[in-house]
Tab-separated table of C-alpha atoms in Angstrom:
chain	number	residue	atom	x	y	z
T	1	ALA	CA	7.452	-13.817	-1.183
T	2	SER	CA	8.569	-16.823	0.791
T	3	PRO	CA	6.703	-17.626	4.044
T	4	GLN	CA	9.863	-17.984	6.108
T	5	ALA	CA	9.148	-16.227	9.403
T	6	PRO	CA	6.316	-16.750	11.867
T	7	ALA	CA	4.620	-13.848	13.656
T	8	THR	CA	7.242	-14.086	16.384
T	9	ALA	CA	10.293	-14.087	14.125
T	10	PRO	CA	13.505	-14.653	16.099
T	11	ARG	CA	15.815	-11.759	16.685
T	12	GLY	CA	19.562	-12.111	17.113
T	13	ALA	CA	22.869	-12.432	15.393
T	14	SER	CA	21.597	-13.508	11.985
T	15	ARG	CA	19.260	-10.544	11.627
T	16	ARG	CA	21.844	-8.107	13.005
T	17	GLY	CA	24.282	-9.496	10.466
T	18	ARG	CA	21.820	-8.951	7.651
T	19	LEU	CA	21.234	-5.429	8.897
T	20	ARG	CA	24.950	-4.643	9.026
T	21	ARG	CA	25.372	-5.905	5.476
T	22	SER	CA	22.393	-3.806	4.416
T	23	LEU	CA	23.860	-0.672	6.012
T	24	LEU	CA	27.280	-1.313	4.492
T	25	SER	CA	25.677	-1.348	1.052
T	26	PHE	CA	23.558	1.732	1.776
T	27	ALA	CA	25.820	4.097	-0.169
T	28	ALA	CA	25.419	2.057	-3.341
T	29	LEU	CA	21.687	1.741	-2.765
T	30	ALA	CA	21.398	5.484	-2.215
T	31	VAL	CA	22.714	6.068	-5.721
T	32	LEU	CA	19.983	3.811	-7.080
T	33	ALA	CA	17.441	5.652	-4.935
T	34	LEU	CA	18.447	8.921	-6.537
T	35	VAL	CA	17.858	7.383	-9.951
T	36	LEU	CA	14.481	6.006	-8.913
T	37	GLY	CA	13.461	9.134	-7.053
T	38	ALA	CA	14.410	11.455	-9.881
T	39	CYS	CA	11.688	9.994	-12.099
T	40	THR	CA	8.290	10.997	-10.791
T	41	VAL	CA	5.346	9.122	-12.247
T	42	PRO	CA	3.830	11.167	-15.095
T	43	ALA	CA	0.158	12.046	-15.117
T	44	PRO	CA	-1.789	9.573	-17.270
T	45	PRO	CA	-2.693	11.085	-20.651
T	46	GLY	CA	-6.293	11.669	-21.716
T	47	ALA	CA	-8.899	14.379	-22.005
T	48	SER	CA	-10.148	15.913	-18.768
T	49	PRO	CA	-11.906	14.960	-16.635
T	50	LEU	CA	-10.346	11.502	-16.729
T	51	ARG	CA	-11.733	8.976	-14.289
T	52	TYR	CA	-9.208	7.722	-11.705
T	53	ARG	CA	-6.855	10.638	-12.507
T	54	ASP	CA	-9.133	13.639	-11.956
T	55	ALA	CA	-11.832	14.462	-9.431
T	56	VAL	CA	-14.955	13.560	-11.432
T	57	PHE	CA	-17.341	13.412	-8.459
T	58	THR	CA	-18.128	16.206	-6.014
T	59	ASN	CA	-19.814	14.240	-3.263
T	60	VAL	CA	-18.632	11.130	-1.421
T	61	GLY	CA	-20.854	8.795	0.574
T	62	VAL	CA	-19.526	7.107	3.710
T	63	THR	CA	-20.849	3.909	5.292
T	64	ARG	CA	-19.300	3.523	8.729
T	65	ASP	CA	-18.456	0.593	10.974
T	66	LEU	CA	-18.966	-2.295	8.581
T	67	GLN	CA	-17.535	-5.464	10.107
T	68	TYR	CA	-15.019	-7.170	7.875
T	69	GLY	CA	-13.598	-9.784	10.237
T	70	SER	CA	-12.750	-10.887	13.749
T	71	ALA	CA	-9.537	-11.924	15.478
T	72	PRO	CA	-8.288	-12.396	19.071
T	73	ASP	CA	-6.518	-9.821	21.177
T	74	LEU	CA	-3.497	-10.684	23.333
T	75	GLY	CA	-5.806	-12.208	25.940
T	76	GLY	CA	-7.594	-14.408	23.427
T	77	ASN	CA	-10.749	-12.285	23.417
T	78	PRO	CA	-12.410	-11.746	20.018
T	79	VAL	CA	-12.039	-8.294	18.451
T	80	SER	CA	-14.571	-7.158	15.843
T	81	LEU	CA	-12.695	-5.633	12.910
T	82	LYS	CA	-14.525	-2.715	11.306
T	83	LEU	CA	-14.059	-0.362	8.398
T	84	ASP	CA	-15.529	2.801	6.907
T	85	LEU	CA	-16.394	2.573	3.199
T	86	TYR	CA	-16.118	5.631	0.938
T	87	GLN	CA	-17.599	5.736	-2.561
T	88	PRO	CA	-18.559	8.431	-5.069
T	89	THR	CA	-22.173	9.556	-4.875
T	90	GLY	CA	-24.162	8.900	-8.027
T	91	ASP	CA	-21.635	6.597	-9.683
T	92	THR	CA	-23.122	4.120	-12.161
T	93	VAL	CA	-19.983	2.064	-12.900
T	94	THR	CA	-20.374	-1.452	-11.515
T	95	ARG	CA	-16.694	-2.605	-11.383
T	96	ARG	CA	-14.520	-0.036	-9.626
T	97	PRO	CA	-10.953	-0.289	-8.309
T	98	ALA	CA	-10.639	-0.337	-4.534
T	99	ILE	CA	-8.053	0.725	-1.969
T	100	VAL	CA	-7.608	-0.465	1.603
T	101	TRP	CA	-6.246	2.428	3.711
T	102	VAL	CA	-4.365	1.496	6.903
T	103	HIS	CA	-3.807	4.177	9.541
T	104	GLY	CA	-0.551	4.738	11.407
T	105	GLY	CA	0.170	4.808	15.126
T	106	GLY	CA	3.052	2.463	15.917
T	107	PHE	CA	0.693	-0.556	16.019
T	108	SER	CA	-0.460	0.675	19.444
T	109	HIS	CA	-2.910	3.500	18.677
T	110	GLY	CA	-4.741	5.320	15.875
T	111	ASP	CA	-8.134	5.056	14.214
T	112	LYS	CA	-9.709	4.589	10.798
T	113	ALA	CA	-11.217	8.094	10.942
T	114	SER	CA	-7.769	9.516	10.153
T	115	GLY	CA	-8.034	8.056	6.634
T	116	ALA	CA	-10.902	10.359	5.631
T	117	ALA	CA	-8.812	12.775	3.542
T	118	PHE	CA	-7.079	10.037	1.542
T	119	ALA	CA	-10.299	8.059	1.115
T	120	SER	CA	-12.308	11.068	-0.028
T	121	TYR	CA	-9.608	12.121	-2.509
T	122	PHE	CA	-9.687	8.750	-4.251
T	123	ALA	CA	-13.447	8.270	-3.997
T	124	GLN	CA	-13.883	11.560	-5.871
T	125	ARG	CA	-11.817	9.988	-8.634
T	126	GLY	CA	-14.029	6.907	-8.859
T	127	TYR	CA	-12.470	4.464	-6.411
T	128	VAL	CA	-14.102	2.592	-3.563
T	129	VAL	CA	-11.912	3.112	-0.492
T	130	VAL	CA	-12.128	1.360	2.860
T	131	SER	CA	-10.329	2.809	5.878
T	132	ILE	CA	-9.850	0.057	8.411
T	133	ASN	CA	-9.367	-0.438	12.099
T	134	TYR	CA	-7.139	-3.368	13.000
T	135	ARG	CA	-5.830	-4.945	16.178
T	136	LEU	CA	-3.408	-2.653	18.028
T	137	LEU	CA	-1.282	-5.243	19.801
T	138	ALA	CA	2.041	-3.420	20.267
T	139	PRO	CA	3.256	-1.690	23.405
T	140	PRO	CA	3.837	2.084	23.089
T	141	GLY	CA	7.146	3.067	21.580
T	142	CYS	CA	7.458	0.750	18.579
T	143	GLY	CA	9.399	2.612	15.922
T	144	GLY	CA	12.855	4.071	15.584
T	145	GLU	CA	14.520	0.763	16.470
T	146	ILE	CA	17.334	-0.639	14.359
T	147	ASP	CA	16.371	-4.140	15.495
T	148	PRO	CA	12.623	-4.025	16.335
T	149	ARG	CA	11.455	-5.819	19.473
T	150	PRO	CA	9.671	-9.170	18.973
T	151	GLU	CA	6.381	-7.791	20.300
T	152	CYS	CA	6.509	-4.971	17.722
T	153	VAL	CA	7.216	-7.423	14.916
T	154	ALA	CA	4.389	-9.717	16.058
T	155	ALA	CA	1.950	-6.788	16.141
T	156	ALA	CA	2.954	-5.814	12.602
T	157	TYR	CA	2.281	-9.320	11.305
T	158	GLU	CA	-1.133	-9.421	12.936
T	159	ALA	CA	-1.951	-6.011	11.444
T	160	GLN	CA	-0.970	-7.487	8.078
T	161	HIS	CA	-3.379	-10.374	8.609
T	162	ASP	CA	-6.230	-8.024	9.519
T	163	ALA	CA	-5.583	-5.836	6.487
T	164	GLN	CA	-5.522	-8.898	4.250
T	165	ALA	CA	-8.910	-9.891	5.655
T	166	ALA	CA	-10.163	-6.500	4.440
T	167	VAL	CA	-8.797	-7.254	0.954
T	168	ARG	CA	-10.667	-10.563	0.964
T	169	TRP	CA	-13.815	-8.803	2.264
T	170	LEU	CA	-13.690	-6.498	-0.753
T	171	ARG	CA	-13.556	-9.510	-3.047
T	172	ALA	CA	-16.312	-11.301	-1.130
T	173	THR	CA	-18.590	-8.239	-1.367
T	174	ALA	CA	-17.538	-7.101	-4.840
T	175	GLY	CA	-21.051	-7.467	-6.241
T	176	THR	CA	-22.632	-5.554	-3.374
T	177	TYR	CA	-20.254	-2.589	-3.480
T	178	LYS	CA	-19.504	-2.623	-7.229
T	179	ILE	CA	-15.823	-3.468	-6.908
T	180	ASP	CA	-13.426	-4.824	-9.514
T	181	PRO	CA	-11.855	-7.785	-7.659
T	182	TYR	CA	-8.832	-7.698	-9.967
T	183	ARG	CA	-7.906	-4.105	-9.074
T	184	ILE	CA	-7.377	-3.773	-5.326
T	185	ALA	CA	-4.537	-1.772	-3.761
T	186	MET	CA	-3.474	-1.009	-0.199
T	187	GLY	CA	-1.823	2.059	1.264
T	188	GLY	CA	-0.989	3.646	4.561
T	189	SER	CA	1.300	5.901	6.539
T	190	SER	CA	3.927	4.813	9.084
T	191	ALA	CA	2.624	1.602	10.705
T	192	GLY	CA	-0.044	1.526	8.012
T	193	ALA	CA	2.663	1.694	5.350
T	194	ILE	CA	4.574	-1.146	6.980
T	195	THR	CA	1.361	-3.165	7.043
T	196	SER	CA	0.794	-2.433	3.353
T	197	LEU	CA	4.322	-3.539	2.481
T	198	LEU	CA	3.936	-6.788	4.412
T	199	ALA	CA	0.649	-7.449	2.609
T	200	ALA	CA	2.348	-6.749	-0.732
T	201	TRP	CA	5.214	-9.113	0.101
T	202	ARG	CA	3.410	-11.910	1.979
T	203	ALA	CA	0.168	-12.693	0.157
T	204	GLU	CA	0.778	-16.391	0.808
T	205	ASP	CA	0.447	-15.783	4.581
T	206	PRO	CA	-3.197	-14.628	4.792
T	207	GLY	CA	-3.864	-15.149	8.488
T	208	THR	CA	-7.266	-16.055	9.893
T	209	SER	CA	-8.944	-12.699	10.513
T	210	GLY	CA	-11.863	-13.392	8.186
T	211	ASN	CA	-13.208	-14.130	4.691
T	212	PRO	CA	-11.324	-17.340	3.832
T	213	GLY	CA	-11.470	-18.652	0.312
T	214	PHE	CA	-10.613	-15.363	-1.431
T	215	SER	CA	-7.222	-14.149	-2.628
T	216	SER	CA	-5.233	-11.738	-0.445
T	217	ARG	CA	-3.079	-10.581	-3.349
T	218	LEU	CA	-2.752	-6.862	-4.017
T	219	GLY	CA	-2.568	-5.116	-7.348
T	220	ALA	CA	-0.354	-2.383	-5.850
T	221	ALA	CA	0.785	-0.780	-2.597
T	222	VAL	CA	1.446	2.785	-1.411
T	223	SER	CA	3.986	3.241	1.404
T	224	ILE	CA	4.191	6.643	3.121
T	225	SER	CA	7.059	6.614	5.639
T	226	GLY	CA	7.177	2.827	5.761
T	227	GLY	CA	9.837	0.181	5.425
T	228	SER	CA	11.460	-2.925	6.866
T	229	PRO	CA	15.019	-3.556	8.105
T	230	SER	CA	15.082	-6.764	6.070
T	231	ASN	CA	14.425	-7.678	2.441
T	232	GLU	CA	13.846	-11.343	3.286
T	233	TYR	CA	10.243	-11.423	2.048
T	234	ILE	CA	10.806	-9.672	-1.292
T	235	ASP	CA	10.684	-11.686	-4.499
T	236	ALA	CA	9.653	-11.242	-8.106
T	237	GLY	CA	6.005	-12.141	-7.483
T	238	ASP	CA	5.300	-9.162	-5.204
T	239	SER	CA	2.993	-6.247	-5.924
T	240	PRO	CA	4.040	-2.946	-7.575
T	241	THR	CA	4.808	-0.346	-4.902
T	242	ILE	CA	5.474	3.364	-4.572
T	243	PHE	CA	7.479	4.588	-1.566
T	244	PHE	CA	7.364	8.127	-0.175
T	245	HIS	CA	9.956	8.790	2.510
T	246	GLY	CA	11.708	11.644	4.279
T	247	THR	CA	15.483	11.390	4.193
T	248	ALA	CA	15.678	12.555	7.843
T	249	ASP	CA	12.942	10.255	9.171
T	250	PRO	CA	13.824	9.388	12.810
T	251	VAL	CA	11.042	6.816	13.248
T	252	VAL	CA	11.263	4.539	10.193
T	253	ALA	CA	14.757	4.773	8.728
T	254	TYR	CA	15.068	6.130	5.205
T	255	SER	CA	17.731	3.470	4.603
T	256	TRP	CA	15.044	0.805	5.072
T	257	ALA	CA	12.867	2.249	2.314
T	258	VAL	CA	15.895	2.633	0.031
T	259	SER	CA	16.925	-0.973	0.571
T	260	ASN	CA	13.382	-2.309	0.142
T	261	ALA	CA	12.751	-0.288	-3.019
T	262	ALA	CA	16.077	-1.300	-4.532
T	263	ALA	CA	15.423	-4.980	-3.812
T	264	MET	CA	11.977	-4.786	-5.391
T	265	TYR	CA	13.246	-2.885	-8.409
T	266	ASN	CA	16.061	-5.400	-8.894
T	267	ALA	CA	13.519	-8.233	-8.654
T	268	GLY	CA	11.732	-6.808	-11.691
T	269	ILE	CA	8.814	-5.203	-9.850
T	270	PHE	CA	7.312	-1.855	-10.873
T	271	THR	CA	8.716	0.169	-7.959
T	272	VAL	CA	9.168	3.910	-7.436
T	273	LEU	CA	10.885	5.681	-4.535
T	274	GLU	CA	10.140	9.375	-4.018
T	275	PRO	CA	12.409	10.870	-1.316
T	276	PHE	CA	11.709	14.178	0.415
T	277	ASN	CA	15.065	15.745	1.185
T	278	GLY	CA	15.440	16.693	4.847
T	279	ALA	CA	11.866	15.727	5.728
T	280	LYS	CA	11.032	13.711	8.819
T	281	HIS	CA	8.231	11.260	9.565
T	282	GLY	CA	4.912	13.105	9.184
T	283	LEU	CA	4.970	13.631	5.432
T	284	VAL	CA	1.277	14.025	4.627
T	285	ALA	CA	0.884	17.243	6.616
T	286	ASP	CA	3.500	19.004	4.468
T	287	PHE	CA	3.406	17.117	1.170
T	288	ARG	CA	-0.195	15.947	0.845
T	289	ASP	CA	-0.804	17.235	-2.702
T	290	VAL	CA	2.346	15.624	-4.108
T	291	ILE	CA	1.793	12.330	-2.295
T	292	PHE	CA	-1.874	12.016	-3.244
T	293	SER	CA	-1.407	13.006	-6.891
T	294	GLN	CA	1.661	10.813	-7.355
T	295	SER	CA	-0.187	7.915	-5.722
T	296	ALA	CA	-3.072	8.417	-8.163
T	297	ASN	CA	-0.679	8.474	-11.127
T	298	PHE	CA	1.136	5.370	-9.913
T	299	LEU	CA	-2.047	3.392	-9.240
T	300	TYR	CA	-3.438	4.336	-12.651
T	301	PHE	CA	-0.535	2.500	-14.283
T	302	ALA	CA	0.041	-0.224	-11.680
T	303	LEU	CA	-3.627	-1.284	-11.772
T	304	ASP	CA	-3.853	-0.693	-15.541
T	305	LEU	CA	-6.817	1.620	-15.049
T	306	SER	CA	-6.781	2.767	-18.654
T	307	HIS	CA	-8.519	-0.574	-19.316
T	308	ALA	CA	-10.812	-0.415	-16.277
T	309	ALA	CA	-14.561	0.090	-16.395
T	310	GLY	CA	-15.645	3.660	-16.959
T	311	VAL	CA	-12.549	4.763	-18.891
T	312	PRO	CA	-13.148	5.636	-22.561
T	313	ALA	CA	-11.300	3.714	-25.260
T	314	ALA	CA	-9.543	6.896	-26.345
T	315	ALA	CA	-7.900	7.136	-22.910
T	316	ALA	CA	-6.690	3.550	-23.179
T	317	ARG	CA	-5.101	4.309	-26.543
T	318	ALA	CA	-3.495	7.463	-25.146
T	319	ALA	CA	-2.130	5.570	-22.138
T	320	ALA	CA	-0.510	2.843	-24.220
T	321	GLY	CA	2.441	5.029	-25.200
T	322	ALA	CA	2.956	6.234	-21.649
T	323	GLN	CA	2.877	2.651	-20.390
T	324	ARG	CA	5.500	1.611	-22.924
T	325	GLU	CA	7.683	4.544	-21.860
T	326	LEU	CA	7.307	3.577	-18.214
T	327	ARG	CA	8.216	-0.009	-19.048
T	328	SER	CA	11.512	1.283	-20.466
T	329	ARG	CA	12.306	2.731	-17.017
T	330	TYR	CA	10.448	0.418	-14.651
T	331	PRO	CA	9.839	-3.326	-15.046
T	332	ASP	CA	6.446	-4.959	-14.640
T	333	VAL	CA	4.189	-2.089	-15.695
T	334	PRO	CA	0.898	-3.766	-16.719
T	335	VAL	CA	-0.251	-3.283	-20.289
T	336	GLY	CA	-3.607	-4.634	-21.413
T	337	GLY	CA	-5.061	-5.955	-18.184
T	338	VAL	CA	-4.194	-7.235	-14.732
T	339	THR	CA	-4.604	-10.555	-12.977
T	340	LYS	CA	-6.019	-11.307	-9.571
């Protein structure tokens, strides 16, 4: 995506004009959303238990408060950025896919501890998952705004930079924590979803929160109740993404997710939108099983996990047909490996 806007992107007539045009085309985009949303991601084929699809580990180990970077607060004081790392107990595979989980909270509150359920779910399937804290630089009340305030936008960009530092930390420590540096995803809810989308769209704007010299690029993103009022950063080089969104969300407009997903899909990116009819903002409490399982299915294909370490050759052969079928519906589904 093009690096057009700084952290304090200007607000005004041009953005309001883009927004009006986006809303005027919402009806047409909604039709596309129904097409996208009608096709849930199928479960990857293969005998059970299949690593990365099924829970193959019972116990998960957690290493808390690892520092992954540092960045200034609004007063210029350094903030230590920390994460909790979840991994399956007793795993012998030495190159495992990883996920950065970003908590919600309007960029003003929240904590990495809230990612425990998501992190444990994926660690039981063989992933390494890090749930991060990041700088909370926004005033209370960010969210639900048609034209977000500059301080909210700036806080979102800085959250993006912190999350990207966590991606680079995973690559820098890949040998230590047995991570496949070519298979790293990011996901989150609400503000965490917005952060994940920005990281998926703006890999060329890495920020300076830590671990320079490593790529910030994602293999995939998971957005739960996230979106942006503008598609300005979306282009064909962005990361595959799955959106989950309530159609009655009063905090992050459903129309944003529809517009973003349509723009990504039309750019040739493997993109899925799963709407929840009549649902509001807090989706995980009511739809956890669907969201987690569909995320696992999506990441299996987006990260090409049928060819990842620990997956038997028979599963890769079984997945090939499913990948070809997905490619007939969705562009850019990896087949036969991924790139960093």
